[in-house]
mmCIF file of C-alpha atoms in Angstrom:
data_model
loop_
_atom_site.group_PDB
_atom_site.id
_atom_site.type_symbol
_atom_site.label_atom_id
_atom_site.label_comp_id
_atom_site.label_asym_id
_atom_site.label_seq_id
_atom_site.Cartn_x
_atom_site.Cartn_y
_atom_site.Cartn_z
ATOM 1 C CA UNK A 21 -7.093 -113.781 10.696
ATOM 2 C CA UNK A 22 -10.048 -112.882 8.487
ATOM 3 C CA UNK A 23 -12.136 -110.208 10.125
ATOM 4 C CA UNK A 24 -15.365 -111.267 8.430
ATOM 5 C CA UNK A 25 -15.609 -114.916 9.404
ATOM 6 C CA UNK A 26 -12.706 -115.586 11.738
ATOM 7 C CA UNK A 27 -11.033 -118.091 9.374
ATOM 8 C CA UNK A 28 -7.252 -118.340 9.264
ATOM 9 C CA UNK A 29 -6.814 -117.626 5.569
ATOM 10 C CA UNK A 30 -5.416 -114.180 6.116
ATOM 11 C CA UNK A 31 -7.928 -112.708 3.684
ATOM 12 C CA UNK A 32 -9.097 -109.274 4.610
ATOM 13 C CA UNK A 33 -6.317 -108.697 7.118
ATOM 14 C CA UNK A 34 -5.645 -105.082 7.870
ATOM 15 C CA UNK A 35 -2.727 -103.672 5.927
ATOM 16 C CA UNK A 36 0.362 -102.914 7.953
ATOM 17 C CA UNK A 37 1.900 -99.535 7.314
ATOM 18 C CA UNK A 38 5.597 -99.335 8.063
ATOM 19 C CA UNK A 39 7.458 -96.030 8.020
ATOM 20 C CA UNK A 40 10.935 -96.644 6.705
ATOM 21 C CA UNK A 41 12.535 -93.314 5.706
ATOM 22 C CA UNK A 42 15.724 -94.911 4.451
ATOM 23 C CA UNK A 43 17.830 -93.988 1.465
ATOM 24 C CA UNK A 44 18.075 -96.527 -1.335
ATOM 25 C CA UNK A 45 21.782 -95.804 -1.227
ATOM 26 C CA UNK A 46 22.064 -96.599 2.489
ATOM 27 C CA UNK A 47 23.266 -100.188 2.045
ATOM 28 C CA UNK A 48 25.902 -98.977 -0.428
ATOM 29 C CA UNK A 49 27.016 -96.152 1.897
ATOM 30 C CA UNK A 50 27.476 -98.604 4.779
ATOM 31 C CA UNK A 51 29.720 -100.884 2.720
ATOM 32 C CA UNK A 52 31.502 -97.749 1.500
ATOM 33 C CA UNK A 53 32.328 -96.800 5.099
ATOM 34 C CA UNK A 54 33.684 -100.318 5.706
ATOM 35 C CA UNK A 55 35.830 -99.972 2.578
ATOM 36 C CA UNK A 56 37.203 -96.675 3.863
ATOM 37 C CA UNK A 57 38.196 -98.241 7.177
ATOM 38 C CA UNK A 58 39.741 -101.208 5.387
ATOM 39 C CA UNK A 59 41.802 -98.882 3.174
ATOM 40 C CA UNK A 60 42.945 -96.947 6.265
ATOM 41 C CA UNK A 61 44.004 -100.177 7.997
ATOM 42 C CA UNK A 62 46.227 -100.787 4.963
ATOM 43 C CA UNK A 63 47.813 -97.393 5.637
ATOM 44 C CA UNK A 64 46.349 -95.978 2.422
ATOM 45 C CA UNK A 65 44.024 -93.312 1.077
ATOM 46 C CA UNK A 66 41.561 -94.183 -1.679
ATOM 47 C CA UNK A 67 40.933 -91.997 -4.732
ATOM 48 C CA UNK A 68 37.865 -92.562 -6.901
ATOM 49 C CA UNK A 69 38.445 -91.439 -10.509
ATOM 50 C CA UNK A 70 35.380 -90.609 -12.597
ATOM 51 C CA UNK A 71 35.324 -89.621 -16.280
ATOM 52 C CA UNK A 72 33.892 -90.480 -19.682
ATOM 53 C CA UNK A 73 35.475 -93.432 -21.502
ATOM 54 C CA UNK A 74 38.787 -92.407 -23.032
ATOM 55 C CA UNK A 75 39.390 -89.230 -21.013
ATOM 56 C CA UNK A 76 42.814 -90.512 -20.004
ATOM 57 C CA UNK A 77 42.453 -92.019 -16.523
ATOM 58 C CA UNK A 78 44.669 -95.008 -17.244
ATOM 59 C CA UNK A 79 47.217 -92.874 -19.094
ATOM 60 C CA UNK A 80 47.443 -90.549 -16.086
ATOM 61 C CA UNK A 81 47.988 -93.538 -13.803
ATOM 62 C CA UNK A 82 50.721 -94.881 -16.095
ATOM 63 C CA UNK A 83 52.483 -91.519 -15.976
ATOM 64 C CA UNK A 84 51.994 -91.381 -12.208
ATOM 65 C CA UNK A 85 53.593 -94.818 -11.898
ATOM 66 C CA UNK A 86 56.650 -93.610 -13.824
ATOM 67 C CA UNK A 87 56.964 -90.541 -11.618
ATOM 68 C CA UNK A 88 56.316 -92.086 -8.213
ATOM 69 C CA UNK A 89 57.610 -95.626 -8.582
ATOM 70 C CA UNK A 90 60.422 -95.155 -6.077
ATOM 71 C CA UNK A 91 58.746 -92.829 -3.574
ATOM 72 C CA UNK A 92 55.098 -93.827 -3.157
ATOM 73 C CA UNK A 93 53.511 -97.279 -3.155
ATOM 74 C CA UNK A 94 50.192 -97.472 -4.882
ATOM 75 C CA UNK A 95 47.751 -99.993 -6.250
ATOM 76 C CA UNK A 96 44.922 -99.688 -8.719
ATOM 77 C CA UNK A 97 41.425 -101.134 -8.809
ATOM 78 C CA UNK A 98 40.207 -101.001 -12.387
ATOM 79 C CA UNK A 99 36.511 -100.926 -13.186
ATOM 80 C CA UNK A 100 35.407 -101.841 -16.686
ATOM 81 C CA UNK A 101 32.454 -103.520 -18.272
ATOM 82 C CA UNK A 102 34.705 -106.071 -19.957
ATOM 83 C CA UNK A 103 38.397 -107.037 -20.398
ATOM 84 C CA UNK A 104 41.589 -106.956 -18.305
ATOM 85 C CA UNK A 105 43.178 -104.416 -20.662
ATOM 86 C CA UNK A 106 43.504 -101.527 -18.214
ATOM 87 C CA UNK A 107 44.842 -103.701 -15.383
ATOM 88 C CA UNK A 108 47.411 -105.127 -17.802
ATOM 89 C CA UNK A 109 48.572 -101.629 -18.746
ATOM 90 C CA UNK A 110 49.031 -100.751 -15.058
ATOM 91 C CA UNK A 111 50.796 -104.056 -14.247
ATOM 92 C CA UNK A 112 53.187 -103.432 -17.146
ATOM 93 C CA UNK A 113 54.364 -100.412 -15.125
ATOM 94 C CA UNK A 114 55.123 -102.637 -12.153
ATOM 95 C CA UNK A 115 52.063 -101.483 -10.199
ATOM 96 C CA UNK A 116 49.716 -104.019 -8.573
ATOM 97 C CA UNK A 117 46.310 -103.873 -10.218
ATOM 98 C CA UNK A 118 43.009 -105.671 -9.772
ATOM 99 C CA UNK A 119 40.487 -105.699 -12.586
ATOM 100 C CA UNK A 120 36.802 -105.597 -11.698
ATOM 101 C CA UNK A 121 34.597 -106.400 -14.671
ATOM 102 C CA UNK A 122 31.014 -105.359 -14.057
ATOM 103 C CA UNK A 123 29.632 -107.400 -16.954
ATOM 104 C CA UNK A 124 27.430 -104.565 -18.155
ATOM 105 C CA UNK A 125 26.838 -102.419 -15.085
ATOM 106 C CA UNK A 126 27.571 -98.763 -15.767
ATOM 107 C CA UNK A 127 29.303 -97.961 -12.448
ATOM 108 C CA UNK A 128 31.247 -99.483 -9.578
ATOM 109 C CA UNK A 129 29.432 -99.895 -6.283
ATOM 110 C CA UNK A 130 30.873 -100.268 -2.791
ATOM 111 C CA UNK A 131 30.301 -104.006 -2.710
ATOM 112 C CA UNK A 132 32.326 -104.628 -5.889
ATOM 113 C CA UNK A 133 35.106 -102.401 -4.592
ATOM 114 C CA UNK A 134 35.069 -104.319 -1.292
ATOM 115 C CA UNK A 135 36.124 -107.437 -3.214
ATOM 116 C CA UNK A 136 38.678 -105.392 -5.149
ATOM 117 C CA UNK A 137 40.323 -104.112 -1.956
ATOM 118 C CA UNK A 138 40.631 -107.643 -0.547
ATOM 119 C CA UNK A 139 42.157 -108.888 -3.774
ATOM 120 C CA UNK A 140 44.585 -105.976 -3.885
ATOM 121 C CA UNK A 141 45.594 -106.470 -0.251
ATOM 122 C CA UNK A 142 46.339 -110.095 -1.080
ATOM 123 C CA UNK A 143 48.733 -109.327 -3.957
ATOM 124 C CA UNK A 144 50.587 -106.429 -2.291
ATOM 125 C CA UNK A 145 53.629 -107.344 -0.174
ATOM 126 C CA UNK A 146 52.698 -106.876 3.482
ATOM 127 C CA UNK A 147 49.229 -105.726 2.440
ATOM 128 C CA UNK A 148 50.236 -102.056 2.822
ATOM 129 C CA UNK A 149 50.022 -99.186 0.348
ATOM 130 C CA UNK A 150 50.083 -95.378 0.333
ATOM 131 C CA UNK A 151 47.376 -94.818 -2.304
ATOM 132 C CA UNK A 152 44.651 -96.952 -3.845
ATOM 133 C CA UNK A 153 43.330 -95.517 -7.093
ATOM 134 C CA UNK A 154 39.879 -96.751 -8.030
ATOM 135 C CA UNK A 155 39.397 -96.189 -11.745
ATOM 136 C CA UNK A 156 35.636 -96.167 -12.192
ATOM 137 C CA UNK A 157 33.758 -97.370 -15.272
ATOM 138 C CA UNK A 158 33.969 -94.671 -17.959
ATOM 139 C CA UNK A 159 30.702 -92.778 -17.431
ATOM 140 C CA UNK A 160 29.991 -89.282 -16.112
ATOM 141 C CA UNK A 161 26.461 -90.084 -14.924
ATOM 142 C CA UNK A 162 25.959 -93.152 -12.738
ATOM 143 C CA UNK A 163 29.294 -93.449 -10.868
ATOM 144 C CA UNK A 164 28.536 -90.072 -9.264
ATOM 145 C CA UNK A 165 25.708 -91.624 -7.201
ATOM 146 C CA UNK A 166 27.814 -94.353 -5.589
ATOM 147 C CA UNK A 167 30.167 -93.707 -2.678
ATOM 148 C CA UNK A 168 32.905 -96.335 -2.718
ATOM 149 C CA UNK A 169 34.666 -95.393 0.525
ATOM 150 C CA UNK A 170 37.057 -92.993 -1.200
ATOM 151 C CA UNK A 171 38.883 -90.188 0.614
ATOM 152 C CA UNK A 172 39.030 -88.068 -2.529
ATOM 153 C CA UNK A 173 36.929 -88.054 -5.665
ATOM 154 C CA UNK A 174 38.388 -86.826 -8.932
ATOM 155 C CA UNK A 175 36.393 -85.967 -12.031
ATOM 156 C CA UNK A 176 38.300 -85.761 -15.303
ATOM 157 C CA UNK A 177 37.337 -84.217 -18.643
ATOM 158 C CA UNK A 178 39.612 -84.340 -21.681
ATOM 159 C CA UNK A 179 39.911 -81.398 -24.054
ATOM 160 C CA UNK A 180 38.271 -83.125 -27.080
ATOM 161 C CA UNK A 181 35.114 -83.761 -25.003
ATOM 162 C CA UNK A 182 34.347 -80.056 -24.749
ATOM 163 C CA UNK A 183 34.148 -77.483 -21.986
ATOM 164 C CA UNK A 184 30.366 -77.868 -21.555
ATOM 165 C CA UNK A 185 30.743 -81.129 -19.633
ATOM 166 C CA UNK A 186 30.455 -79.665 -16.108
ATOM 167 C CA UNK A 187 27.163 -77.974 -17.051
ATOM 168 C CA UNK A 188 25.884 -81.144 -18.729
ATOM 169 C CA UNK A 189 26.891 -83.647 -16.035
ATOM 170 C CA UNK A 190 26.521 -81.581 -12.854
ATOM 171 C CA UNK A 191 26.349 -84.325 -10.274
ATOM 172 C CA UNK A 192 29.816 -85.657 -11.089
ATOM 173 C CA UNK A 193 31.190 -82.188 -10.320
ATOM 174 C CA UNK A 194 29.077 -81.437 -7.265
ATOM 175 C CA UNK A 195 30.448 -84.521 -5.509
ATOM 176 C CA UNK A 196 34.120 -84.252 -6.513
ATOM 177 C CA UNK A 197 37.151 -82.754 -4.763
ATOM 178 C CA UNK A 198 39.311 -82.228 -7.846
ATOM 179 C CA UNK A 199 38.498 -81.432 -11.478
ATOM 180 C CA UNK A 200 41.243 -82.536 -13.870
ATOM 181 C CA UNK A 201 41.259 -81.162 -17.412
ATOM 182 C CA UNK A 202 43.323 -83.702 -19.353
ATOM 183 C CA UNK A 203 44.952 -83.822 -22.809
ATOM 184 C CA UNK A 204 45.870 -80.147 -22.394
ATOM 185 C CA UNK A 205 48.388 -80.558 -25.256
ATOM 186 C CA UNK A 206 45.319 -80.585 -27.562
ATOM 187 C CA UNK A 207 44.018 -77.165 -26.441
ATOM 188 C CA UNK A 208 45.344 -75.394 -29.596
ATOM 189 C CA UNK A 209 43.296 -77.730 -31.807
ATOM 190 C CA UNK A 210 39.910 -77.703 -30.072
ATOM 191 C CA UNK A 211 37.383 -75.033 -29.131
ATOM 192 C CA UNK A 212 37.690 -75.902 -25.459
ATOM 193 C CA UNK A 213 37.178 -72.925 -23.166
ATOM 194 C CA UNK A 214 39.167 -73.527 -20.003
ATOM 195 C CA UNK A 215 37.399 -70.539 -18.490
ATOM 196 C CA UNK A 216 33.914 -71.956 -19.197
ATOM 197 C CA UNK A 217 34.853 -75.391 -17.847
ATOM 198 C CA UNK A 218 36.260 -73.971 -14.616
ATOM 199 C CA UNK A 219 33.529 -71.393 -14.006
ATOM 200 C CA UNK A 220 30.745 -73.963 -14.555
ATOM 201 C CA UNK A 221 32.490 -76.483 -12.281
ATOM 202 C CA UNK A 222 32.942 -73.833 -9.566
ATOM 203 C CA UNK A 223 29.342 -72.687 -9.883
ATOM 204 C CA UNK A 224 28.253 -76.241 -9.095
ATOM 205 C CA UNK A 225 30.927 -76.776 -6.480
ATOM 206 C CA UNK A 226 32.700 -73.608 -5.289
ATOM 207 C CA UNK A 227 35.385 -75.539 -3.378
ATOM 208 C CA UNK A 228 36.489 -77.862 -6.205
ATOM 209 C CA UNK A 229 40.222 -77.787 -7.031
ATOM 210 C CA UNK A 230 41.249 -77.645 -10.690
ATOM 211 C CA UNK A 231 44.320 -79.015 -12.497
ATOM 212 C CA UNK A 232 45.127 -78.716 -16.202
ATOM 213 C CA UNK A 233 47.401 -81.548 -17.262
ATOM 214 C CA UNK A 234 48.845 -83.523 -20.118
ATOM 215 C CA UNK A 235 50.680 -86.729 -19.269
ATOM 216 C CA UNK A 236 51.882 -86.714 -22.892
ATOM 217 C CA UNK A 237 53.624 -83.328 -22.839
ATOM 218 C CA UNK A 238 54.216 -83.320 -19.100
ATOM 219 C CA UNK A 239 52.215 -80.105 -18.601
ATOM 220 C CA UNK A 240 50.820 -79.801 -15.089
ATOM 221 C CA UNK A 241 52.235 -83.146 -13.960
ATOM 222 C CA UNK A 242 54.264 -81.455 -11.201
ATOM 223 C CA UNK A 243 51.044 -79.952 -9.811
ATOM 224 C CA UNK A 244 49.315 -83.349 -9.988
ATOM 225 C CA UNK A 245 52.150 -84.963 -8.042
ATOM 226 C CA UNK A 246 52.019 -82.092 -5.513
ATOM 227 C CA UNK A 247 48.298 -82.690 -5.127
ATOM 228 C CA UNK A 248 48.924 -86.364 -4.379
ATOM 229 C CA UNK A 249 51.664 -85.644 -1.855
ATOM 230 C CA UNK A 250 49.297 -83.121 -0.234
ATOM 231 C CA UNK A 251 46.756 -85.904 0.276
ATOM 232 C CA UNK A 252 49.382 -88.167 1.816
ATOM 233 C CA UNK A 253 50.505 -85.627 4.415
ATOM 234 C CA UNK B 25 20.849 -93.847 -15.317
ATOM 235 C CA UNK B 26 20.477 -97.437 -14.131
ATOM 236 C CA UNK B 27 16.819 -97.376 -13.121
ATOM 237 C CA UNK B 28 16.429 -101.168 -13.321
ATOM 238 C CA UNK B 29 19.163 -101.862 -10.792
ATOM 239 C CA UNK B 30 17.796 -99.140 -8.490
ATOM 240 C CA UNK B 31 14.367 -100.799 -8.612
ATOM 241 C CA UNK B 32 15.967 -104.188 -7.918
ATOM 242 C CA UNK B 33 17.680 -102.676 -4.875
ATOM 243 C CA UNK B 34 14.362 -101.201 -3.752
ATOM 244 C CA UNK B 35 12.570 -104.551 -4.112
ATOM 245 C CA UNK B 36 15.310 -106.285 -2.144
ATOM 246 C CA UNK B 37 14.980 -103.752 0.677
ATOM 247 C CA UNK B 38 11.174 -103.989 0.724
ATOM 248 C CA UNK B 39 11.299 -107.801 0.604
ATOM 249 C CA UNK B 40 13.397 -107.818 3.772
ATOM 250 C CA UNK B 41 10.895 -105.520 5.499
ATOM 251 C CA UNK B 42 7.999 -107.739 4.378
ATOM 252 C CA UNK B 43 9.780 -110.825 5.722
ATOM 253 C CA UNK B 44 10.418 -109.106 9.050
ATOM 254 C CA UNK B 45 6.683 -108.401 9.325
ATOM 255 C CA UNK B 46 5.577 -111.757 7.913
ATOM 256 C CA UNK B 47 3.643 -110.030 5.145
ATOM 257 C CA UNK B 48 2.758 -111.960 2.020
ATOM 258 C CA UNK B 49 1.785 -109.049 -0.160
ATOM 259 C CA UNK B 50 3.074 -105.507 -0.544
ATOM 260 C CA UNK B 51 0.263 -103.174 -1.546
ATOM 261 C CA UNK B 52 1.943 -99.794 -1.692
ATOM 262 C CA UNK B 53 5.479 -98.414 -1.720
ATOM 263 C CA UNK B 54 5.988 -94.697 -1.102
ATOM 264 C CA UNK B 55 9.195 -93.065 -2.287
ATOM 265 C CA UNK B 56 10.714 -89.655 -2.497
ATOM 266 C CA UNK B 57 13.004 -89.135 -5.499
ATOM 267 C CA UNK B 58 15.144 -86.008 -5.396
ATOM 268 C CA UNK B 59 15.056 -83.677 -8.422
ATOM 269 C CA UNK B 60 18.841 -83.948 -8.810
ATOM 270 C CA UNK B 61 19.089 -87.716 -8.284
ATOM 271 C CA UNK B 62 19.454 -88.290 -12.019
ATOM 272 C CA UNK B 63 16.576 -90.783 -11.959
ATOM 273 C CA UNK B 64 14.187 -90.709 -14.915
ATOM 274 C CA UNK B 65 10.807 -91.236 -13.256
ATOM 275 C CA UNK B 66 9.152 -92.894 -16.267
ATOM 276 C CA UNK B 67 11.989 -95.404 -16.583
ATOM 277 C CA UNK B 68 11.888 -96.090 -12.849
ATOM 278 C CA UNK B 69 8.129 -96.755 -12.857
ATOM 279 C CA UNK B 70 8.399 -98.828 -16.031
ATOM 280 C CA UNK B 71 11.162 -100.979 -14.508
ATOM 281 C CA UNK B 72 8.979 -101.570 -11.463
ATOM 282 C CA UNK B 73 5.966 -102.543 -13.584
ATOM 283 C CA UNK B 74 8.083 -105.064 -15.488
ATOM 284 C CA UNK B 75 9.905 -106.520 -12.484
ATOM 285 C CA UNK B 76 6.803 -106.885 -10.304
ATOM 286 C CA UNK B 77 4.932 -109.052 -12.828
ATOM 287 C CA UNK B 78 6.523 -112.357 -11.960
ATOM 288 C CA UNK B 79 6.854 -111.638 -8.280
ATOM 289 C CA UNK B 80 4.035 -112.707 -5.982
ATOM 290 C CA UNK B 81 5.036 -110.301 -3.219
ATOM 291 C CA UNK B 82 4.885 -107.264 -5.528
ATOM 292 C CA UNK B 83 2.385 -108.262 -8.225
ATOM 293 C CA UNK B 84 -0.292 -106.000 -6.724
ATOM 294 C CA UNK B 85 1.973 -103.231 -5.448
ATOM 295 C CA UNK B 86 1.397 -99.612 -6.255
ATOM 296 C CA UNK B 87 4.307 -97.211 -6.476
ATOM 297 C CA UNK B 88 3.685 -93.687 -5.160
ATOM 298 C CA UNK B 89 6.528 -91.299 -5.950
ATOM 299 C CA UNK B 90 6.891 -87.899 -4.355
ATOM 300 C CA UNK B 91 9.240 -85.425 -6.056
ATOM 301 C CA UNK B 92 10.356 -82.610 -3.773
ATOM 302 C CA UNK B 93 10.836 -79.206 -5.379
ATOM 303 C CA UNK B 94 14.421 -78.453 -6.453
ATOM 304 C CA UNK B 95 16.360 -76.185 -4.129
ATOM 305 C CA UNK B 96 18.965 -73.822 -5.560
ATOM 306 C CA UNK B 97 21.704 -72.065 -3.696
ATOM 307 C CA UNK B 98 23.461 -68.895 -4.718
ATOM 308 C CA UNK B 99 27.249 -69.489 -4.788
ATOM 309 C CA UNK B 100 27.813 -65.778 -4.096
ATOM 310 C CA UNK B 101 25.596 -65.010 -1.066
ATOM 311 C CA UNK B 102 24.418 -68.474 0.032
ATOM 312 C CA UNK B 103 20.731 -67.644 -0.407
ATOM 313 C CA UNK B 104 18.539 -70.741 -0.919
ATOM 314 C CA UNK B 105 15.526 -70.727 -3.246
ATOM 315 C CA UNK B 106 12.923 -73.443 -3.675
ATOM 316 C CA UNK B 107 11.812 -73.697 -7.296
ATOM 317 C CA UNK B 108 8.110 -74.426 -7.556
ATOM 318 C CA UNK B 109 6.254 -75.929 -10.464
ATOM 319 C CA UNK B 110 9.148 -77.883 -11.997
ATOM 320 C CA UNK B 111 8.779 -81.640 -12.036
ATOM 321 C CA UNK B 112 11.225 -83.387 -14.321
ATOM 322 C CA UNK B 113 14.008 -82.940 -16.847
ATOM 323 C CA UNK B 114 17.239 -82.629 -14.910
ATOM 324 C CA UNK B 115 19.496 -81.430 -17.705
ATOM 325 C CA UNK B 116 17.013 -78.780 -18.703
ATOM 326 C CA UNK B 117 16.761 -77.661 -15.071
ATOM 327 C CA UNK B 118 20.491 -77.213 -14.686
ATOM 328 C CA UNK B 119 20.759 -75.234 -17.891
ATOM 329 C CA UNK B 120 17.995 -72.933 -16.717
ATOM 330 C CA UNK B 121 19.496 -72.465 -13.307
ATOM 331 C CA UNK B 122 22.895 -71.366 -14.533
ATOM 332 C CA UNK B 123 21.163 -68.385 -16.134
ATOM 333 C CA UNK B 124 18.901 -67.663 -13.169
ATOM 334 C CA UNK B 125 19.387 -64.564 -11.076
ATOM 335 C CA UNK B 126 19.624 -64.749 -7.299
ATOM 336 C CA UNK B 127 16.607 -62.953 -5.800
ATOM 337 C CA UNK B 128 18.744 -61.867 -2.860
ATOM 338 C CA UNK B 129 21.969 -60.485 -4.364
ATOM 339 C CA UNK B 130 21.068 -60.251 -8.102
ATOM 340 C CA UNK B 131 24.123 -62.275 -9.188
ATOM 341 C CA UNK B 132 23.703 -64.937 -11.911
ATOM 342 C CA UNK B 133 24.443 -68.664 -11.679
ATOM 343 C CA UNK B 134 22.352 -70.464 -9.064
ATOM 344 C CA UNK B 135 23.572 -73.996 -8.317
ATOM 345 C CA UNK B 136 21.591 -77.096 -7.331
ATOM 346 C CA UNK B 137 21.553 -77.837 -3.623
ATOM 347 C CA UNK B 138 20.854 -81.318 -2.189
ATOM 348 C CA UNK B 139 17.950 -83.212 -3.757
ATOM 349 C CA UNK B 140 20.133 -86.096 -4.954
ATOM 350 C CA UNK B 141 18.765 -88.874 -2.748
ATOM 351 C CA UNK B 142 16.132 -91.566 -3.219
ATOM 352 C CA UNK B 143 14.228 -92.293 -0.014
ATOM 353 C CA UNK B 144 12.008 -95.244 0.751
ATOM 354 C CA UNK B 145 9.390 -93.522 2.890
ATOM 355 C CA UNK B 146 6.734 -96.079 3.665
ATOM 356 C CA UNK B 147 5.608 -99.602 2.862
ATOM 357 C CA UNK B 148 2.051 -100.886 3.108
ATOM 358 C CA UNK B 149 1.607 -104.646 3.235
ATOM 359 C CA UNK B 150 -0.743 -107.422 4.188
#
């Protein structure tokens, strides 16, 4: 009611001040927690993979499929701005894959992944898996801010990108459990300092694990597979 | 960063609060944006100015953004330092910090600590 004349127009009403104190990420975190429980009901753990475009996430998953096909069941949720290309590569290895196309968005959020998990559950026999890999949109910046419900977060940098990436994209490293240096077979041809990459990553996140791998040459793949079986224990 | 989608998320959240309180106009939104959130403040404010134009609820809203001082932690001794007088420029901050000396143990390489959240603090509406 108007305080000046008592009319009902609402003009001059006192402003209401509401204290909120809520994170803008809260809605996303809540859906993320639901995703995590959903994944656990499927008997699985979820791994969120973050890297620049072309660092070798899909290639690592292809190699992982070859190595684990008979011992571990896994599915993949692929995040890309456009195309089914990555999901097709994974399916060609006999692994169930769901493609999420964000249509321009630079990261996956928990709500998109929620749909991905349902779709994956639907196409997997019995709806059960050991591991769900979530391959995020290639981007070292934005995906770091969005919890998807993952049990482990992996950040990957390939040798041609340079060893300054942890220092340049700190948040991706602060929030990750494992730092994978990929395309290690190219180390002789690039000025990539493994020491710099690891020391910068550990400065940002002292507890981060590090693996140096090359799916192409096979270097470090045994340690990668050990890491995965460690998660499954 | 994706400032536009963050602002859209903010407006959605505030719209729900306004509906709950039967408000028809939001006059002020107070936020706290962490120094390590990755948000570019100018882009965030610009996105809000553009998105509010065609929206009756927000057309007269003011955005007040608080930026807490960055906190650094020494990976060697665990000492925490609040850095005063730095406002923006995340990449620059990180580069500076890696060369900063811990005032407690004199080792180099302070790391960012917390400060990565965006909080909606308060909404004023009529």
